[in-house]
Coordinates of C-alpha atoms and ligand atoms in Angstrom, one line a residue:
M1 CA 89.3 74.7 92.0
N2 CA 92.9 75.4 92.5
Q3 CA 92.2 79.2 92.3
V4 CA 89.5 78.8 95.0
Y5 CA 92.1 77.0 97.1
Q6 CA 94.6 79.8 96.5
L7 CA 92.1 82.3 97.7
L8 CA 90.9 80.4 100.8
K9 CA 94.5 79.5 101.6
L10 CA 95.0 83.1 102.6
V11 CA 93.3 82.5 105.9
F12 CA 95.9 80.0 106.9
T13 CA 98.2 82.9 107.8
E14 CA 96.0 83.5 110.8
K15 CA 96.5 80.0 112.3
K16 CA 95.5 80.7 115.9
R17 CA 92.3 82.4 115.0
L18 CA 91.5 79.8 112.4
V19 CA 91.9 77.0 115.0
L20 CA 89.6 78.9 117.4
T21 CA 87.0 79.4 114.7
F22 CA 87.3 75.8 113.8
V23 CA 86.6 74.7 117.4
F24 CA 83.7 77.1 117.8
T25 CA 82.3 75.8 114.6
I26 CA 82.4 72.3 115.9
F27 CA 80.4 73.5 118.9
V28 CA 77.9 75.1 116.6
A29 CA 77.5 71.9 114.7
F30 CA 77.1 69.9 117.9
F31 CA 74.4 72.2 119.3
T32 CA 72.6 72.1 115.9
Y33 CA 72.8 68.3 116.0
T34 CA 71.4 68.1 119.5
F35 CA 68.6 70.6 118.7
V36 CA 67.4 68.4 115.8
N37 CA 67.4 65.4 118.0
L38 CA 65.4 67.0 120.7
V39 CA 62.5 67.3 118.2
Q40 CA 61.7 63.6 118.6
P41 CA 61.1 63.6 122.4
I42 CA 59.3 66.9 122.1
M43 CA 56.9 65.5 119.6
D44 CA 56.5 62.0 120.9
F45 CA 56.3 62.8 124.7
Y46 CA 55.0 66.4 124.7
M47 CA 52.7 66.6 121.7
F48 CA 51.5 63.0 121.3
K49 CA 51.8 62.1 125.1
L50 CA 53.3 58.8 124.3
S51 CA 55.3 56.8 126.8
P52 CA 58.9 55.8 126.1
G53 CA 57.7 52.2 125.6
G54 CA 55.1 53.2 123.1
I55 CA 57.5 54.2 120.3
P56 CA 59.4 52.0 117.9
D57 CA 62.5 50.8 119.7
K58 CA 65.8 52.1 118.2
T59 CA 69.0 53.8 119.3
R60 CA 68.6 57.5 119.4
F61 CA 71.1 60.3 120.0
V62 CA 69.1 61.5 122.9
D63 CA 69.5 58.1 124.6
V64 CA 73.2 58.4 124.1
L65 CA 73.2 61.8 125.7
L66 CA 71.1 60.6 128.6
N67 CA 73.6 57.9 129.3
I68 CA 76.5 60.2 129.2
F69 CA 75.0 62.8 131.6
G70 CA 73.2 60.1 133.7
I71 CA 69.8 61.6 133.3
S72 CA 66.6 59.6 133.3
M73 CA 64.1 59.8 130.5
D74 CA 61.5 61.2 133.0
Q75 CA 63.9 64.0 134.0
L76 CA 64.5 64.8 130.4
V77 CA 60.8 65.1 129.7
T78 CA 60.4 67.4 132.8
Y79 CA 63.3 69.7 131.9
L80 CA 62.9 69.6 128.1
P81 CA 61.9 73.3 127.7
L82 CA 64.9 74.4 129.8
I83 CA 67.3 72.1 127.9
L84 CA 65.9 73.5 124.6
I85 CA 66.8 77.0 125.8
V86 CA 70.3 76.0 126.8
V87 CA 70.9 74.3 123.4
I88 CA 69.7 77.3 121.4
L89 CA 71.7 79.6 123.6
G90 CA 74.8 77.5 123.1
K91 CA 74.3 77.4 119.4
G92 CA 73.9 81.2 119.3
L93 CA 77.0 81.9 121.5
F94 CA 79.3 79.7 119.3
T95 CA 77.8 81.1 116.1
F96 CA 78.7 84.6 117.4
L97 CA 82.2 83.5 118.3
S98 CA 83.0 81.7 115.1
S99 CA 81.6 84.5 113.0
F100 CA 83.5 87.2 114.9
F101 CA 86.8 85.4 114.7
M102 CA 86.4 84.5 111.0
N103 CA 85.5 88.1 110.3
S104 CA 88.7 89.3 112.1
I105 CA 90.7 86.8 110.0
G106 CA 89.3 88.3 106.8
L107 CA 90.1 91.8 108.0
K108 CA 93.6 91.0 109.0
V109 CA 94.4 89.1 105.9
T110 CA 93.1 91.8 103.6
R111 CA 95.0 94.5 105.5
G112 CA 98.1 92.5 104.9
M113 CA 97.2 92.2 101.3
R114 CA 96.7 95.9 100.9
N115 CA 100.1 96.5 102.5
D116 CA 101.7 93.9 100.2
L117 CA 100.1 95.5 97.2
F118 CA 101.3 98.9 98.1
S119 CA 104.8 97.8 98.8
H120 CA 104.9 95.9 95.5
L121 CA 103.6 98.8 93.6
V122 CA 106.1 101.4 95.0
Y123 CA 108.9 99.0 94.1
Q124 CA 107.7 98.3 90.6
S125 CA 109.9 99.7 87.8
T126 CA 109.0 102.8 85.9
D127 CA 107.9 100.8 82.8
Y128 CA 105.2 99.1 84.9
F129 CA 103.5 102.5 85.5
D130 CA 104.0 103.5 81.9
Q131 CA 101.8 100.6 80.8
R132 CA 99.0 100.9 83.4
S133 CA 96.5 103.5 84.2
T134 CA 96.2 104.9 87.7
G135 CA 92.5 104.3 87.9
E136 CA 92.9 100.6 87.2
L137 CA 95.6 100.2 89.8
L138 CA 93.5 102.1 92.3
S139 CA 90.6 99.9 91.6
R140 CA 92.7 96.8 92.3
L141 CA 93.8 98.1 95.6
T142 CA 90.4 99.2 96.7
N143 CA 87.5 97.4 95.0
D144 CA 89.2 94.1 94.3
V145 CA 90.5 93.8 97.8
D146 CA 87.1 94.7 99.2
K147 CA 85.6 91.8 97.3
I148 CA 88.2 89.5 98.6
Q149 CA 87.6 90.7 102.2
E150 CA 83.9 90.1 101.7
A151 CA 84.7 86.5 100.6
L152 CA 87.2 85.8 103.4
S153 CA 85.3 87.4 106.3
G154 CA 81.8 86.3 105.3
S155 CA 81.8 83.6 102.8
A156 CA 84.8 81.6 104.1
K157 CA 83.1 81.5 107.5
D158 CA 79.8 80.4 105.8
M159 CA 81.7 77.8 103.9
M160 CA 83.2 76.3 107.1
Q161 CA 80.4 76.8 109.5
E162 CA 77.6 75.8 107.1
L163 CA 79.5 72.8 105.9
F164 CA 79.9 71.6 109.5
I165 CA 76.2 72.2 110.2
L166 CA 75.2 70.5 107.0
F167 CA 77.5 67.6 107.9
A168 CA 75.9 67.4 111.4
L169 CA 72.4 67.5 109.9
L170 CA 73.4 64.8 107.4
V171 CA 74.7 62.5 110.1
G172 CA 71.5 63.4 112.0
V173 CA 69.1 62.3 109.3
F174 CA 71.1 59.1 108.7
F175 CA 71.1 58.4 112.4
I176 CA 67.4 59.0 112.7
D177 CA 66.4 56.8 109.8
W178 CA 69.0 55.8 107.3
R179 CA 66.6 54.2 104.8
L180 CA 64.6 57.3 104.6
A181 CA 67.7 59.4 104.3
L182 CA 69.1 57.2 101.6
A183 CA 65.9 57.5 99.6
A184 CA 66.0 61.3 100.0
F185 CA 69.6 61.7 98.9
I186 CA 69.4 59.6 95.9
I187 CA 67.5 62.4 94.2
T188 CA 69.5 65.3 95.6
P189 CA 72.6 65.2 93.3
I190 CA 70.5 66.4 90.5
A191 CA 70.4 69.8 92.3
L192 CA 74.1 70.0 92.3
V193 CA 74.6 70.0 88.5
P194 CA 73.0 73.3 88.0
L195 CA 74.9 74.7 90.9
M196 CA 78.2 73.9 89.2
I197 CA 77.0 75.5 85.9
F198 CA 76.0 78.6 87.8
S199 CA 79.2 79.0 89.6
Q200 CA 81.3 78.7 86.4
K201 CA 79.2 81.4 84.7
L202 CA 79.4 83.7 87.7
K203 CA 83.1 83.5 87.9
R204 CA 83.5 84.5 84.3
I205 CA 81.1 87.4 84.7
G206 CA 82.8 88.4 87.9
M207 CA 86.0 88.9 86.0
T208 CA 84.4 91.1 83.3
N209 CA 82.7 93.0 86.1
Q210 CA 85.9 94.0 87.8
I211 CA 87.6 95.0 84.6
Q212 CA 84.7 97.4 84.0
M213 CA 84.9 98.7 87.5
A214 CA 88.5 99.5 86.9
E215 CA 87.5 101.4 83.7
I216 CA 85.1 103.5 85.7
Y217 CA 87.8 104.3 88.3
N218 CA 90.0 105.3 85.4
L219 CA 87.5 107.7 83.9
L220 CA 86.9 109.2 87.3
H221 CA 90.6 109.6 87.9
E222 CA 91.2 111.3 84.6
A223 CA 88.1 113.5 84.8
I224 CA 89.2 114.7 88.3
T225 CA 92.9 115.2 87.7
G226 CA 92.4 116.5 84.2
N227 CA 89.4 118.7 85.1
K228 CA 91.0 121.9 84.0
I229 CA 91.6 120.7 80.5
V230 CA 88.2 119.1 80.3
K231 CA 86.7 122.5 81.1
A232 CA 89.0 124.4 78.8
F233 CA 88.0 122.3 75.8
T234 CA 84.4 122.2 77.0
M235 CA 84.5 118.4 77.0
E236 CA 82.3 117.8 80.0
K237 CA 79.6 116.3 77.8
F238 CA 82.1 114.1 76.0
E239 CA 83.6 112.9 79.3
F240 CA 80.2 112.4 80.7
K241 CA 79.1 110.3 77.7
K242 CA 82.2 108.1 78.1
F243 CA 81.3 107.7 81.7
L244 CA 77.7 106.9 80.9
K245 CA 78.9 104.2 78.4
S246 CA 81.1 102.6 81.0
T247 CA 78.5 102.6 83.7
R248 CA 76.0 101.2 81.2
D249 CA 78.5 98.3 80.4
Y250 CA 79.0 97.8 84.1
L251 CA 75.2 97.7 84.6
K252 CA 74.7 95.2 81.8
V253 CA 77.2 92.8 83.2
G254 CA 76.0 93.5 86.7
L255 CA 72.5 92.6 85.7
K256 CA 73.7 89.4 84.2
F257 CA 75.4 88.6 87.4
A258 CA 72.3 89.5 89.4
W259 CA 70.1 87.4 87.0
I260 CA 72.2 84.3 87.5
S261 CA 72.9 84.7 91.2
S262 CA 69.2 85.5 91.9
M263 CA 68.1 82.5 89.9
S264 CA 70.4 80.1 91.7
S265 CA 68.7 80.3 95.1
P266 CA 65.0 79.9 94.0
F267 CA 66.2 77.1 91.8
M268 CA 67.8 75.4 94.7
E269 CA 64.6 76.0 96.7
F270 CA 62.6 74.3 94.1
M271 CA 64.9 71.3 94.0
G272 CA 64.5 71.3 97.8
G273 CA 60.7 71.2 97.4
V274 CA 60.9 68.2 95.1
V275 CA 63.0 66.4 97.6
G276 CA 60.6 67.4 100.5
A277 CA 57.6 66.0 98.7
F278 CA 59.4 62.8 98.0
I279 CA 60.4 62.5 101.7
L280 CA 56.8 63.1 102.8
L281 CA 55.7 60.2 100.7
V282 CA 58.3 57.7 101.8
G283 CA 58.2 58.9 105.5
S284 CA 54.4 58.6 106.0
N285 CA 54.7 55.1 104.6
R286 CA 57.3 54.2 107.2
I287 CA 55.3 55.6 110.1
A288 CA 52.3 53.6 109.0
N289 CA 54.4 50.5 109.1
N290 CA 55.6 51.4 112.6
Q291 CA 59.2 51.5 111.5
I292 CA 59.7 55.0 113.0
S293 CA 57.8 57.2 115.4
A294 CA 56.0 60.4 114.4
G295 CA 58.7 62.2 116.5
D296 CA 61.4 60.5 114.5
F297 CA 59.8 61.7 111.3
G298 CA 59.4 65.2 112.8
A299 CA 63.1 65.3 113.7
F300 CA 64.0 64.1 110.2
V301 CA 61.9 66.7 108.5
M302 CA 63.2 69.4 110.9
A303 CA 66.8 68.3 110.0
V304 CA 66.0 68.4 106.3
F305 CA 64.4 71.8 106.7
M306 CA 67.4 73.1 108.6
M307 CA 69.6 72.0 105.7
Y308 CA 68.0 74.6 103.6
T309 CA 69.8 77.5 105.3
P310 CA 73.3 76.1 105.0
I311 CA 72.7 75.1 101.4
K312 CA 71.4 78.5 100.6
R313 CA 74.3 80.2 102.4
L314 CA 76.8 77.8 100.7
S315 CA 75.5 78.7 97.3
R316 CA 75.6 82.4 98.1
A317 CA 79.1 82.0 99.6
N318 CA 80.1 80.1 96.4
N319 CA 78.9 83.1 94.3
I320 CA 80.9 85.6 96.3
I321 CA 83.9 83.4 96.4
Q322 CA 83.8 82.9 92.6
R323 CA 83.8 86.6 92.2
A324 CA 86.6 87.1 94.7
V325 CA 88.7 84.5 92.9
A326 CA 88.5 86.8 89.8
C327 CA 89.6 89.7 92.0
H328 CA 92.3 87.6 93.6
E329 CA 93.8 86.8 90.2
R330 CA 94.0 90.5 89.5
V331 CA 95.6 91.2 92.8
L332 CA 98.1 88.3 92.2
E333 CA 99.0 89.9 88.9
I334 CA 100.5 92.8 90.9
L335 CA 101.9 90.6 93.7
N336 CA 103.6 88.2 91.3
K337 CA 105.1 90.9 89.0
T338 CA 108.8 91.3 89.7
P339 CA 110.2 94.7 88.8
T340 CA 112.0 94.6 85.5
V341 CA 114.8 96.7 87.0
K342 CA 116.1 94.3 89.6
E343 CA 118.9 94.5 92.1
H344 CA 121.5 91.9 91.4
K345 CA 121.7 89.1 94.0
K346 CA 125.2 90.2 94.9
A347 CA 124.5 93.9 94.7
Y348 CA 126.6 96.1 96.9
P349 CA 126.2 99.7 98.0
I350 CA 128.1 102.0 95.6
P351 CA 130.9 103.8 97.5
P352 CA 130.5 107.6 97.8
I353 CA 130.3 108.8 94.1
K354 CA 133.1 110.9 92.7
G355 CA 131.1 111.7 89.6
K356 CA 132.6 110.1 86.6
I357 CA 129.8 108.9 84.3
R358 CA 130.3 106.9 81.2
F359 CA 127.8 105.6 78.6
D360 CA 129.4 102.6 76.9
Q361 CA 127.7 101.8 73.6
V362 CA 124.2 102.2 75.2
S363 CA 121.1 101.3 73.2
F364 CA 117.6 101.4 74.6
E365 CA 114.0 100.8 73.7
Y366 CA 110.8 101.1 75.6
N367 CA 108.6 98.0 75.3
E368 CA 109.9 96.8 71.9
S369 CA 108.5 99.8 70.0
G370 CA 111.8 100.4 68.2
P371 CA 115.1 101.9 69.4
V372 CA 114.9 105.1 71.3
L373 CA 118.7 105.4 71.9
E374 CA 121.3 103.9 69.7
N375 CA 125.0 103.4 70.5
I376 CA 125.2 106.3 72.9
D377 CA 128.8 106.6 73.9
F378 CA 130.3 109.4 76.0
A379 CA 132.1 110.0 79.3
I380 CA 132.1 113.0 81.6
Q381 CA 134.6 113.6 84.4
P382 CA 133.8 114.4 88.1
S383 CA 132.4 117.9 88.6
Q384 CA 131.9 118.5 84.9
K385 CA 128.7 119.8 83.4
A386 CA 127.2 117.9 80.5
A387 CA 124.3 119.4 78.5
L388 CA 121.9 117.5 76.4
V389 CA 120.2 119.3 73.5
G390 CA 118.0 118.2 70.7
F391 CA 114.5 118.3 69.4
S392 CA 111.6 117.1 71.4
G393 CA 111.5 113.3 71.5
A394 CA 115.2 113.0 70.6
G395 CA 115.8 110.9 73.7
K396 CA 117.3 113.4 76.3
T397 CA 115.0 112.4 79.2
T398 CA 115.6 108.8 78.3
I399 CA 119.4 109.2 78.7
V400 CA 119.1 110.7 82.2
N401 CA 116.5 108.0 83.1
L402 CA 119.1 105.4 82.5
I403 CA 121.5 107.1 85.0
S404 CA 119.0 106.8 87.8
R405 CA 118.4 103.2 86.6
F406 CA 114.7 103.8 86.1
Y407 CA 115.2 101.5 83.1
D408 CA 118.0 99.2 82.1
P409 CA 119.7 99.6 78.7
T410 CA 118.9 97.0 76.1
A411 CA 122.5 96.9 75.1
G412 CA 125.7 98.5 76.5
R413 CA 126.5 99.7 80.0
V414 CA 126.1 102.8 82.1
L415 CA 129.1 103.2 84.4
V416 CA 129.4 105.5 87.4
D417 CA 133.0 105.9 88.7
G418 CA 133.8 102.9 86.5
I419 CA 131.2 100.6 88.1
D420 CA 128.3 99.2 86.0
I421 CA 125.3 100.5 87.9
R422 CA 123.5 97.2 87.5
E423 CA 126.0 95.8 90.1
V424 CA 125.1 98.2 92.9
T425 CA 122.0 98.6 95.1
L426 CA 119.4 100.9 93.8
D427 CA 119.1 102.7 97.1
S428 CA 122.8 103.6 97.3
L429 CA 122.8 104.8 93.7
R430 CA 119.6 106.8 93.7
S431 CA 120.4 108.4 97.1
Q432 CA 123.4 110.0 95.5
I433 CA 121.6 111.5 92.5
G434 CA 119.7 114.8 92.7
L435 CA 116.9 114.8 90.2
V436 CA 114.7 117.6 89.0
T437 CA 112.3 115.8 86.5
Q438 CA 110.7 117.4 83.6
E439 CA 107.3 116.5 85.0
L440 CA 107.3 118.1 88.4
I441 CA 106.4 115.8 91.1
L442 CA 105.3 117.5 94.4
F443 CA 103.2 116.0 97.1
N444 CA 100.1 117.3 98.9
D445 CA 102.1 118.4 101.9
T446 CA 103.9 121.5 103.3
V447 CA 106.6 123.3 101.4
R448 CA 109.1 122.2 104.1
N449 CA 108.2 118.5 103.7
N450 CA 108.3 118.7 100.0
I451 CA 111.8 120.1 100.0
A452 CA 113.0 117.7 102.7
Y453 CA 111.3 114.7 100.9
G454 CA 113.1 111.5 101.6
L455 CA 115.5 113.0 104.2
K456 CA 115.2 112.6 107.9
N457 CA 115.9 115.1 110.7
I458 CA 117.0 117.9 108.4
P459 CA 117.6 121.2 110.3
M460 CA 115.5 124.1 109.2
K461 CA 118.5 126.2 108.3
D462 CA 119.6 123.6 105.7
I463 CA 116.1 123.7 104.1
I464 CA 116.2 127.4 104.0
S465 CA 119.7 127.5 102.5
A466 CA 118.6 125.0 99.8
A467 CA 115.6 127.2 99.1
K468 CA 117.8 130.2 98.9
S469 CA 120.1 128.5 96.4
A470 CA 117.0 127.7 94.3
E471 CA 115.8 131.3 94.6
A472 CA 112.7 130.0 96.3
H473 CA 113.1 131.5 99.8
Q474 CA 111.6 134.8 98.9
F475 CA 108.3 133.6 97.5
I476 CA 108.0 130.9 100.2
M477 CA 108.2 133.6 102.9
K478 CA 105.3 135.4 101.2
L479 CA 103.1 132.3 101.4
S480 CA 100.5 132.4 104.2
K481 CA 102.3 130.0 106.5
G482 CA 105.8 130.2 105.0
Y483 CA 107.5 126.8 105.0
D484 CA 104.5 125.3 106.7
T485 CA 102.1 126.2 103.9
F486 CA 100.3 123.2 102.2
I487 CA 100.9 123.4 98.5
G488 CA 97.9 121.3 97.3
E489 CA 97.8 118.1 95.2
K490 CA 100.8 118.0 92.9
G491 CA 101.7 121.5 94.2
G492 CA 98.7 122.9 92.4
L493 CA 98.5 125.9 94.7
L494 CA 101.8 127.2 93.4
S495 CA 102.8 128.6 89.9
S496 CA 104.8 126.3 87.7
G497 CA 107.9 128.4 88.2
Q498 CA 107.5 128.2 91.9
Q499 CA 107.0 124.5 91.7
Q500 CA 110.2 124.2 89.7
R501 CA 112.1 126.1 92.3
I502 CA 110.8 123.9 95.1
A503 CA 111.9 120.9 93.1
I504 CA 115.3 122.4 92.6
A505 CA 115.6 123.1 96.3
R506 CA 114.7 119.5 97.0
A507 CA 117.4 118.2 94.7
L508 CA 120.0 120.5 96.2
L509 CA 119.2 119.7 99.8
K510 CA 120.2 116.2 99.1
D511 CA 123.7 117.5 98.3
P512 CA 124.2 114.8 95.7
P513 CA 127.4 114.2 93.8
I514 CA 125.4 113.9 90.6
L515 CA 122.7 116.4 89.7
I516 CA 120.3 116.0 86.9
L517 CA 118.2 119.0 85.8
D518 CA 115.7 118.0 83.1
E519 CA 114.2 121.3 81.9
A520 CA 114.5 122.5 85.4
T521 CA 114.2 126.1 84.6
S522 CA 111.9 126.0 81.6
A523 CA 108.9 127.5 83.5
L524 CA 110.8 130.5 84.8
D525 CA 110.9 133.9 83.2
S526 CA 114.2 135.1 81.9
K527 CA 115.0 137.1 85.0
S528 CA 114.2 134.3 87.5
E529 CA 115.9 131.9 85.3
R530 CA 119.1 134.0 85.3
L531 CA 118.9 134.2 89.1
V532 CA 118.4 130.4 89.5
Q533 CA 121.1 129.8 86.9
R534 CA 123.5 131.9 88.9
A535 CA 122.6 130.1 92.1
L536 CA 122.9 126.8 90.3
S537 CA 126.3 127.6 88.9
N538 CA 127.5 127.9 92.5
V539 CA 126.1 124.6 93.6
M540 CA 127.1 122.8 90.4
K541 CA 130.7 123.5 91.1
D542 CA 131.6 120.3 92.8
R543 CA 129.1 118.0 91.2
T544 CA 128.7 116.2 88.0
T545 CA 125.7 117.8 86.4
F546 CA 123.4 116.9 83.5
I547 CA 121.4 119.8 82.2
I548 CA 118.7 119.4 79.6
A549 CA 117.4 122.6 78.3
H550 CA 115.6 123.9 75.2
R551 CA 116.9 127.3 75.9
L552 CA 120.5 127.1 74.8
S553 CA 121.5 130.2 76.8
T554 CA 121.4 128.0 79.9
I555 CA 124.0 125.6 78.6
R556 CA 126.6 127.7 77.1
N557 CA 129.1 127.1 79.8
A558 CA 128.8 123.3 79.8
D559 CA 132.0 121.3 79.6
M560 CA 130.4 119.1 77.1
I561 CA 127.3 119.5 74.9
L562 CA 125.7 116.4 73.4
V563 CA 123.5 117.1 70.5
L564 CA 120.9 114.4 70.1
D565 CA 118.8 113.5 67.1
R566 CA 116.4 110.6 67.0
G567 CA 118.3 108.7 69.6
K568 CA 121.8 109.3 68.3
I569 CA 124.6 111.6 69.3
I570 CA 125.3 113.7 66.2
E571 CA 127.6 116.3 67.7
K572 CA 129.7 116.5 70.8
G573 CA 131.8 119.3 72.2
T574 CA 131.9 122.6 74.0
H575 CA 129.8 125.6 72.8
D576 CA 132.7 127.2 71.1
E577 CA 133.8 123.9 69.4
L578 CA 130.3 123.3 68.1
C579 CA 129.8 126.8 66.9
R580 CA 133.0 126.5 64.9
K581 CA 131.8 123.2 63.5
N582 CA 128.9 125.0 61.8
G583 CA 126.6 122.0 62.3
I584 CA 123.2 121.4 63.7
Y585 CA 124.0 123.0 67.0
K586 CA 125.1 126.2 65.3
K587 CA 121.8 126.2 63.4
L588 CA 119.7 125.6 66.5
Y589 CA 121.6 128.4 68.3
E590 CA 121.1 130.8 65.5
L591 CA 117.5 130.0 65.4
Q592 CA 117.1 131.0 69.0
F593 CA 119.4 134.0 68.9
P594 CA 119.3 135.4 65.4
E595 CA 121.6 138.2 66.3
S596 CA 123.7 136.2 68.8
R597 CA 123.6 139.1 71.2
E598 CA 125.9 138.2 74.0
E599 CA 124.1 140.4 76.5
D600 CA 121.1 138.2 76.2
F601 CA 122.7 135.5 78.4
Ligands
ATP701 N1 107.6 105.7 78.9 C1 107.8 105.6 77.6 N2 107.3 104.5 77.0 C2 107.4 104.4 75.6 N3 108.0 105.3 74.8 C3 108.5 106.4 75.4 C4 108.4 106.6 76.8 N4 109.0 107.8 77.1 C5 109.4 108.3 76.0 N5 109.2 107.5 74.9 C6 109.5 107.7 73.6 O1 111.0 107.8 73.5 C7 111.4 108.8 72.7 C8 112.3 109.8 73.4 O2 111.6 110.4 74.5 P1 112.3 111.4 75.5 O3 111.3 111.6 76.6 O4 113.6 110.8 75.9 O5 112.5 112.7 74.6 P2 113.1 114.1 75.0 O6 114.3 114.3 74.2 O7 113.3 114.1 76.5 O8 111.9 115.0 74.6 P3 111.4 116.4 75.2 O9 112.4 117.4 74.8 O10 110.1 116.6 74.6 O11 111.3 116.2 76.7 C9 110.1 109.5 72.2 O12 110.0 109.1 70.9 C10 109.0 109.0 73.0 O13 107.9 108.8 72.2
MG702 MG1 112.3 115.1 78.0

């Protein structure tokens, strides 16, 4: 119940529209009420041609209305058809208004929700994305929000409007003949028990349903983005089979949902029929005893009949809302998740960075799977170059991830210019770090916008000069539209080496005091690498730079080489020092360059 409230509470943000809808709904209820009460004069005076004196004397709503508007009974009888049209028109007009406004509330609320979700997602820490699949997140932002919108626009309106109408009709039947009404309603609650059981079941199934939809999104996403590999390994059939299985699971649960939700409305209808038969029995008895007129009974039956639609809609709205509650819980899971890497309450912008970086006894582990870094301790001075080498999985990328504060160390501190980076704002820190990641990240945009990513109003000449430093200018000029060429999703229309050079240009354009190059030149051939290397050595001059490279030739000139093995620094020093030491570095080096030919660099 609380969860339903949480969901419906969302509409409270649109107070003005809600109040309007509320007022319109009251009008709808009023016109419905009047309509039902007109049945009595229509039947008694029009169909049975009775005179007002010839029917059982009791207070009727129509009499109250006549008094208020100062109309005589004769006038009413004359203008009844016209009044009927006005009443139905009024009901229609206000139904339209309330429905439109409630729809607009749903649309506005869900737009806000999508925006919230997006802004929460982009601010989540890196570990959040490590643990979740893209497809699943996409499905929450699209499919789940759609279901919520359906519930808020359609079903919340139904809930409000139909409840009012139902209430009006209930008042109506009690007003027309309370004894008959009481008799009828004594047996109605039996119908409500199954309704409650149904809605419980539907909610549970709704949750499973959404999880399976997310799985489908996930498979779709992987099959599309990984299409090349799927083809290369001729795994189309395998992927298709996986997909078939998940659509089959979705179908199974969907059918269960359909079974229960389809059953709920005929079931309610049947209960309605039982109640109807009972009313007929009691009502005919009361007419025979001259306690009510035939018109009264007609109005009563009409009112009971008219309750059918609201009840049906309410039960459908309940189904949709139950499903939306499940979706809302999944959405809330994102909205309530605070990033693990948080800014300190008193975080301040770090002053312009000089470039001293110190790891003070840093240990780290991803999601409690065992230590990935242990007691990493080193310092590099402003404008120095540090190189990280070691086997794959040794923890090189992890170390540089900690400098950008994508993760926080589990123990120890990372200091930049002597300041613990947890004390400063993320923006101020990250905006002063130029990063070329191992996994290249380019956007489906032009070359120019990819290089200038995150920077505003950058003059073209700066972009070109960054591209030149990254040895990218030449090939960019050969593209069909030069700097305005679109490079496709993830830069797919460029070669890996070209993508790398664009990524380097992007990092350089930022002109950051700290530069991190994680395998930044690994996709280049030796010649291009040498060119990029030379260009880089110029730009690295006044910045603290971290270079991670498997090719040791690229790091020979580093001021400090850290040799990493299984999360520990096992050797530390310059190339010459390490070569003299005759340790792991020397071995690695000799493996790569058996003859140690100097001219190879
Ligand atoms: N996001 C992550 N979640 C959990 N474990 C991770 C994650 N990223 C890396 N690891 C683990 O941490 C260890 C170090 O990984 P890291 O990426 O730092 O290695 P690396 O030295 O950069 O290797 P490579 O040379 O292959 O890039 C590995 O054992 C890896 O399995
Ligand atoms: Mg790595």
